[in-house]
Short mmCIF file of C-alpha atoms in Angstrom, two decimals:
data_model
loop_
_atom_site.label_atom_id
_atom_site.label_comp_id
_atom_site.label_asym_id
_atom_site.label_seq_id
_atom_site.Cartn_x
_atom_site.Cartn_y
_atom_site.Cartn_z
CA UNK A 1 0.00 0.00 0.00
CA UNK A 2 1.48 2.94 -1.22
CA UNK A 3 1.87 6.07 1.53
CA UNK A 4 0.16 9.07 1.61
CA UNK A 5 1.86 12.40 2.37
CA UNK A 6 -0.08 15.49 3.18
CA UNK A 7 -0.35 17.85 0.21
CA UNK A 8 2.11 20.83 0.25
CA UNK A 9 1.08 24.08 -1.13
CA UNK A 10 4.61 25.19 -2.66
CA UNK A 11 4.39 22.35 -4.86
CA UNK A 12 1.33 23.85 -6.46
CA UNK A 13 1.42 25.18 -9.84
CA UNK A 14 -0.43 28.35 -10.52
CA UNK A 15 -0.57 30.67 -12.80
CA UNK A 16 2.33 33.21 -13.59
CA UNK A 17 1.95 37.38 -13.27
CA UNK A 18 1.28 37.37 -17.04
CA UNK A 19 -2.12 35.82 -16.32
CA UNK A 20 -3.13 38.88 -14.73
CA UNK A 21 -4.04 42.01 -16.53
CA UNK A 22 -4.16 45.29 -14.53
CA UNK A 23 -5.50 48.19 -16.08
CA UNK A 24 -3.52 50.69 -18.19
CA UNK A 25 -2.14 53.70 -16.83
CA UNK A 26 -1.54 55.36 -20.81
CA UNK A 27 -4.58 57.19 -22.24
CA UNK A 28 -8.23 57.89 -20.39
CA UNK A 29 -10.42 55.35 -21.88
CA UNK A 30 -10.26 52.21 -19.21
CA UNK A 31 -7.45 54.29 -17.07
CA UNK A 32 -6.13 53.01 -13.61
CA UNK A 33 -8.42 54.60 -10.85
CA UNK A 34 -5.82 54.20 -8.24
CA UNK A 35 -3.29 56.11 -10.39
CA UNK A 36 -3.02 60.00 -11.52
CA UNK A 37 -3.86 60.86 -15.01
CA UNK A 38 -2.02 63.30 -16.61
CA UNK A 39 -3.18 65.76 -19.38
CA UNK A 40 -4.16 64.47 -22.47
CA UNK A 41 -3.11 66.41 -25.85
CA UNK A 42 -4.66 65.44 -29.52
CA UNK A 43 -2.81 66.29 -32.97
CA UNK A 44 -4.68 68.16 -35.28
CA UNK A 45 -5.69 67.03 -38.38
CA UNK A 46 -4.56 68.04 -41.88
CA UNK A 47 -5.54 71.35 -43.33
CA UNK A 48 -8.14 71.65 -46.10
CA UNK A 49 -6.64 72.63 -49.30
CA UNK A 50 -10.15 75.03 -49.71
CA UNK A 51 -9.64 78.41 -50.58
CA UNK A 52 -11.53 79.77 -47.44
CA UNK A 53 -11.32 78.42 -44.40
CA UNK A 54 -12.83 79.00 -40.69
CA UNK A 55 -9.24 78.33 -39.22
CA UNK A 56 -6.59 80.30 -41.72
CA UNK A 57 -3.84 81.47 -39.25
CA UNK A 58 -0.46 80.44 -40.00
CA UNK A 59 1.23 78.00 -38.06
CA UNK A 60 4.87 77.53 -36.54
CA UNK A 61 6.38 78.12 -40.07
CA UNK A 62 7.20 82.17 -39.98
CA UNK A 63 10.75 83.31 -39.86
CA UNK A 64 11.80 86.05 -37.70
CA UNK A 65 15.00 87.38 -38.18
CA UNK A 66 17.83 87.55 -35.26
CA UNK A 67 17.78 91.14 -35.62
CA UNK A 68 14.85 92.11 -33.92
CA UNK A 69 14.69 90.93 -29.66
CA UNK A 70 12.37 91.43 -26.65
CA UNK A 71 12.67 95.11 -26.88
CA UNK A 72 12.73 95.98 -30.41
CA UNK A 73 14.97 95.97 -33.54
CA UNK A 74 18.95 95.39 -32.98
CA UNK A 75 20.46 99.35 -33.53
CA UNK A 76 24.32 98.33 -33.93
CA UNK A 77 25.21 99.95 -36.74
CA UNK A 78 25.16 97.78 -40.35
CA UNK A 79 27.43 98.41 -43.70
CA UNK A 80 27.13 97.22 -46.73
CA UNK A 81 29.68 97.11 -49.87
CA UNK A 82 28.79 98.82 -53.13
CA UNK A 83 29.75 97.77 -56.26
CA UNK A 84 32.61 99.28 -58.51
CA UNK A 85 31.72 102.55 -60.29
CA UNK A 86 32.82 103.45 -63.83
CA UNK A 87 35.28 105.81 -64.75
CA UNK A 88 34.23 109.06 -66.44
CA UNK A 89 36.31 110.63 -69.28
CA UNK A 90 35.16 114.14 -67.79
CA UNK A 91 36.65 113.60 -64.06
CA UNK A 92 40.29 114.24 -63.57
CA UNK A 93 42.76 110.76 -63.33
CA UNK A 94 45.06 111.02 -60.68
CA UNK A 95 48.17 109.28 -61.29
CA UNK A 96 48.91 106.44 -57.94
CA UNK A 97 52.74 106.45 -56.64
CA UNK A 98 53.40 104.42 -59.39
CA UNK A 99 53.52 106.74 -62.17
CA UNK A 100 56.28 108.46 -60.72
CA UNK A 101 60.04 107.73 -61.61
CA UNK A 102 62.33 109.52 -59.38
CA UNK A 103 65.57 107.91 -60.01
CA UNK A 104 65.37 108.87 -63.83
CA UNK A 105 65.47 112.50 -62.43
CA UNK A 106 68.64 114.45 -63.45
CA UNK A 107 70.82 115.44 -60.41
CA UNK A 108 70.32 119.60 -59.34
CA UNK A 109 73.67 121.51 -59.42
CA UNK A 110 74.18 121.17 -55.53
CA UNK A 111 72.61 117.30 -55.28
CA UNK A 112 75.54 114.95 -54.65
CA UNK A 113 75.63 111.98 -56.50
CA UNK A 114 77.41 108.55 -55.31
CA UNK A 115 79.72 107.31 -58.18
CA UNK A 116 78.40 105.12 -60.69
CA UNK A 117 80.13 102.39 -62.94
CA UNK A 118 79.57 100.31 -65.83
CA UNK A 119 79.96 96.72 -66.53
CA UNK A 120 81.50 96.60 -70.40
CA UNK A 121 81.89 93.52 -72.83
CA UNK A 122 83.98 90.89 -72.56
CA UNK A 123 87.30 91.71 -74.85
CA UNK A 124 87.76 89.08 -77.40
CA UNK A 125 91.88 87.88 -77.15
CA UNK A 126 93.49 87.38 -80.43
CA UNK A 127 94.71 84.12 -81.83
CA UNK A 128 98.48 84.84 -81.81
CA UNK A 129 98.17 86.00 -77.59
CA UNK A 130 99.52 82.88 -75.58
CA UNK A 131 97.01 83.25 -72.63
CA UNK A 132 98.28 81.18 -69.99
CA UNK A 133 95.22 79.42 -67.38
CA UNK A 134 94.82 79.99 -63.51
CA UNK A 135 96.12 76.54 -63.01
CA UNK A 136 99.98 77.75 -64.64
CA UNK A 137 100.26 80.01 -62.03
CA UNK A 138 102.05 78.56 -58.50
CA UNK A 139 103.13 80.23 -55.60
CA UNK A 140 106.30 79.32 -53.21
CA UNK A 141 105.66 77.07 -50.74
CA UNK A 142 105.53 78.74 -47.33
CA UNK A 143 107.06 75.85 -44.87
CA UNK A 144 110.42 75.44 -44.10
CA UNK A 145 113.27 77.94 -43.71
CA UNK A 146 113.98 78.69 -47.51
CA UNK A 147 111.55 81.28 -48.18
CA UNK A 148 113.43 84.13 -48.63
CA UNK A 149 110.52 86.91 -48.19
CA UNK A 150 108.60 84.61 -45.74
CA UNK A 151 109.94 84.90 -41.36
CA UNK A 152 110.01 81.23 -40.79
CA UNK A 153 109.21 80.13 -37.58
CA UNK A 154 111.73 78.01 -35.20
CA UNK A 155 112.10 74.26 -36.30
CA UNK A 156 112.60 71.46 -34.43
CA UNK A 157 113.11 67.47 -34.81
CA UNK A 158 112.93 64.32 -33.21
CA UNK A 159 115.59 62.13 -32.18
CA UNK A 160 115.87 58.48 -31.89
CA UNK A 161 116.08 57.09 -28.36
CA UNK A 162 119.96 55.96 -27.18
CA UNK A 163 120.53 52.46 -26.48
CA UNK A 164 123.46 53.46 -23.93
CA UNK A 165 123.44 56.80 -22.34
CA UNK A 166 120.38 57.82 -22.56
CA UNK A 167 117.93 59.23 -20.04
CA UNK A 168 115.67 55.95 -20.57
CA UNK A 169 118.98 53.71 -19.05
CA UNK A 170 119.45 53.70 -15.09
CA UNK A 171 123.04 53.52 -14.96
CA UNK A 172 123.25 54.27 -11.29
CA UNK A 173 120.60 51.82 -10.61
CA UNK A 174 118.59 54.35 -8.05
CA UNK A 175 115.72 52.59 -6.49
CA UNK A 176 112.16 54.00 -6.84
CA UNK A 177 109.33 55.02 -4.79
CA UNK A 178 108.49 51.44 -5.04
CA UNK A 179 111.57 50.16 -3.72
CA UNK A 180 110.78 51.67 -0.28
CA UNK A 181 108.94 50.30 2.78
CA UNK A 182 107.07 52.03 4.76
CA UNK A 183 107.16 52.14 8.20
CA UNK A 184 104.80 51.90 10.64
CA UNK A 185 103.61 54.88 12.55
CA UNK A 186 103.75 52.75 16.12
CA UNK A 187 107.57 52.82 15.46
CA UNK A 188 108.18 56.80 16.20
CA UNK A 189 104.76 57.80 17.47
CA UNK A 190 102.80 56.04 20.62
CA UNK A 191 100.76 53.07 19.86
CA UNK A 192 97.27 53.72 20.03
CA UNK A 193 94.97 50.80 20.94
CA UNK A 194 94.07 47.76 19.09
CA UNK A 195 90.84 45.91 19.28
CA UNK A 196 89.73 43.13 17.98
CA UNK A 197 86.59 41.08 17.09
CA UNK A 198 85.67 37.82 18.86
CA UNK A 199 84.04 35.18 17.35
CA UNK A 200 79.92 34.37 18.46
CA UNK A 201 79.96 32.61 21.42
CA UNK A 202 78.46 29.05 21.69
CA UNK A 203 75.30 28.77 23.89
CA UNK A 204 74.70 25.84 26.16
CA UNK A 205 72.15 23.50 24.68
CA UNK A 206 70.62 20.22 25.46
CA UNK A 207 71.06 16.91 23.55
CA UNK A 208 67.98 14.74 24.08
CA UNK A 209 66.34 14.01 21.40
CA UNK A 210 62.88 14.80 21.22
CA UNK A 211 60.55 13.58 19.11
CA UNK A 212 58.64 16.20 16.45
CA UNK A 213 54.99 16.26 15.39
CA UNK A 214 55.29 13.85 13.03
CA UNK A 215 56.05 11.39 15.39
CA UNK A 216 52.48 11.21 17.32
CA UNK A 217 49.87 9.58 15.50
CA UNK A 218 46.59 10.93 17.11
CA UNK A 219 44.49 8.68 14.76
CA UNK A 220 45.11 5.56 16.49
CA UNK A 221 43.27 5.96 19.62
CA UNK A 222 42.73 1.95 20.26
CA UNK A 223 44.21 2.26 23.03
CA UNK A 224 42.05 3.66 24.89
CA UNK A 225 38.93 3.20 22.79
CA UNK A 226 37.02 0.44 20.97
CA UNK A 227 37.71 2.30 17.36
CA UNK A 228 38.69 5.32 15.54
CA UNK A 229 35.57 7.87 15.29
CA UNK A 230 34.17 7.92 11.69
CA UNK A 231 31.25 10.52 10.35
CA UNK A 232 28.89 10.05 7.11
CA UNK A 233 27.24 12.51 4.98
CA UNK A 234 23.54 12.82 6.49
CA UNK A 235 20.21 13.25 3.68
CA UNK A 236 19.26 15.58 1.92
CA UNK A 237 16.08 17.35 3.49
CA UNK A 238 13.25 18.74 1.67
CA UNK A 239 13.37 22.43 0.78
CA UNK A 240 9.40 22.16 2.04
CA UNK A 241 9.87 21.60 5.84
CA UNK A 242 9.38 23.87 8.52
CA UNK A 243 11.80 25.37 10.12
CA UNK A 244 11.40 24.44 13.63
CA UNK A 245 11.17 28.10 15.61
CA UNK A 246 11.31 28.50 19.01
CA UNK A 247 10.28 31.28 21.44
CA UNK A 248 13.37 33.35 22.76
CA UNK A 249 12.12 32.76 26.05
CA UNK A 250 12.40 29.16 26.38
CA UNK A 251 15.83 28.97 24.86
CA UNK A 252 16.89 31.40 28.36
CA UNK A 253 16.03 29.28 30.54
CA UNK A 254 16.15 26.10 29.25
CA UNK A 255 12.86 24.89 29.09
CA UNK A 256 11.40 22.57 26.22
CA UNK A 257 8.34 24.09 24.92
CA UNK A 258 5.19 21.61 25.05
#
């Protein structure tokens, strides 16, 4: 025989929110009573194309200009640009800065003039003239002492080094600054103290061995009980169950409620 549970009411299946319709909050025809309606507006409909009508004013479509404001026509002052007039044979031309040529001007008698040259032709040589080119022409060179017009400066050379004799061979064998030792200032001056740096001492320590963490094994309690303890993963419970809640006063002092 099967069992038979008490019915549970989560489990039922009803119907969603779009089942239920609510009335509309947009327009005035069938508009939410609980809610605010705001002004309506209507569009007008299109104007008859009769030559006389009751309603002939114009509409949003006139242009006024950005010259005229709240208190009356813009006066800042406006220019325009006229176009080029023609020239009349009658009216006297005056000649620009242009016209004028000062520099062919003759000099006055007291005007000083800077002196002026000319550039002439080139002279044509004749075929018996031996020109000679830039390139036949050389001058003296100008180092050295045998320039006879030219001071010449002082003129030295470079010797060879001397294998014996020389300033590069020690031929008294002096020692150098190397060959000296030097001597320590304790010698002629008093000797100032001297420290010096121990080593760290060793501290005292004991050698029984002890044994480390890994040596206990808390597992094996046999010992002293019958077995190891051992847990399980419990069932699932129903999402549908009452939470058992209990009254803040029993929990203070204990009690069990009946």
């Amino acid at each position: 025989m099967e069992k038979k549970y008490p019915p549970i009411a989560g489990k039922e299946k009803g119907p969603g929110p779009g089942r239920y319709g609510l009335p509309p909050t947009i327009g005035f025809i069938g508009h939410d009573f609980t809610k605010a309606a705001s002004p309506a507006y209507s569009f007008h409909g299109s104007m008859s194309t009769k030559m006389y009508h009751v309603d002939s004013s114009p509409g949003p479509q006139y242009h006024v200009s950005a010259k005229f404001t709240r208190f009356g026509k813009d006066g800042t002052p406006s220019y325009s640009m006229l176009g080029r007039r023609k020239l009349q044979k009658e009216l006297c031309h005056t000649p620009g800065p242009g016209a004028y040529s000062p520099e062919k001007a003759p000099p006055c008698g007291l005007q000083r003039t800077p002196p002026s040259y000319t550039m002439g032709a080139r002279t044509h040589y004749r075929s018996v003239d031996q020109v000679p080119a830039p390139n036949k022409y050389s001058l003296p060179p100008l180092l050295g002492p045998h320039i006879p017009n030219k001071p010449a400066s002082a003129n030295y050379t470079m010797s060879g080094s001397y294998s014996t004799g020389g300033a590069s061979v020690d031929l008294a064998k002096t020692p150098g600054p190397c060959g000296y030792n030097c001597t320590a200032p304790s010698v002629y001056l008093s000797r100032q103290p001297a420290f010096s740096i121990l080593g760290r001492p060793g501290l005292p320590r004991d050698g029984t061995e002890r044994p480390g963490p890994g040596a206990y094994n808390p597992e094996k309690v046999t010992v002293h009980k019958a077995r190891a303890p051992a847990f399980s993963m419990g069932i699932r419970h129903s999402d549908f169950v009452t939470p058992l809640v209990l009254d803040h006063s029993y929990v203070a002092r204990g009690d069990t409620p009946a």
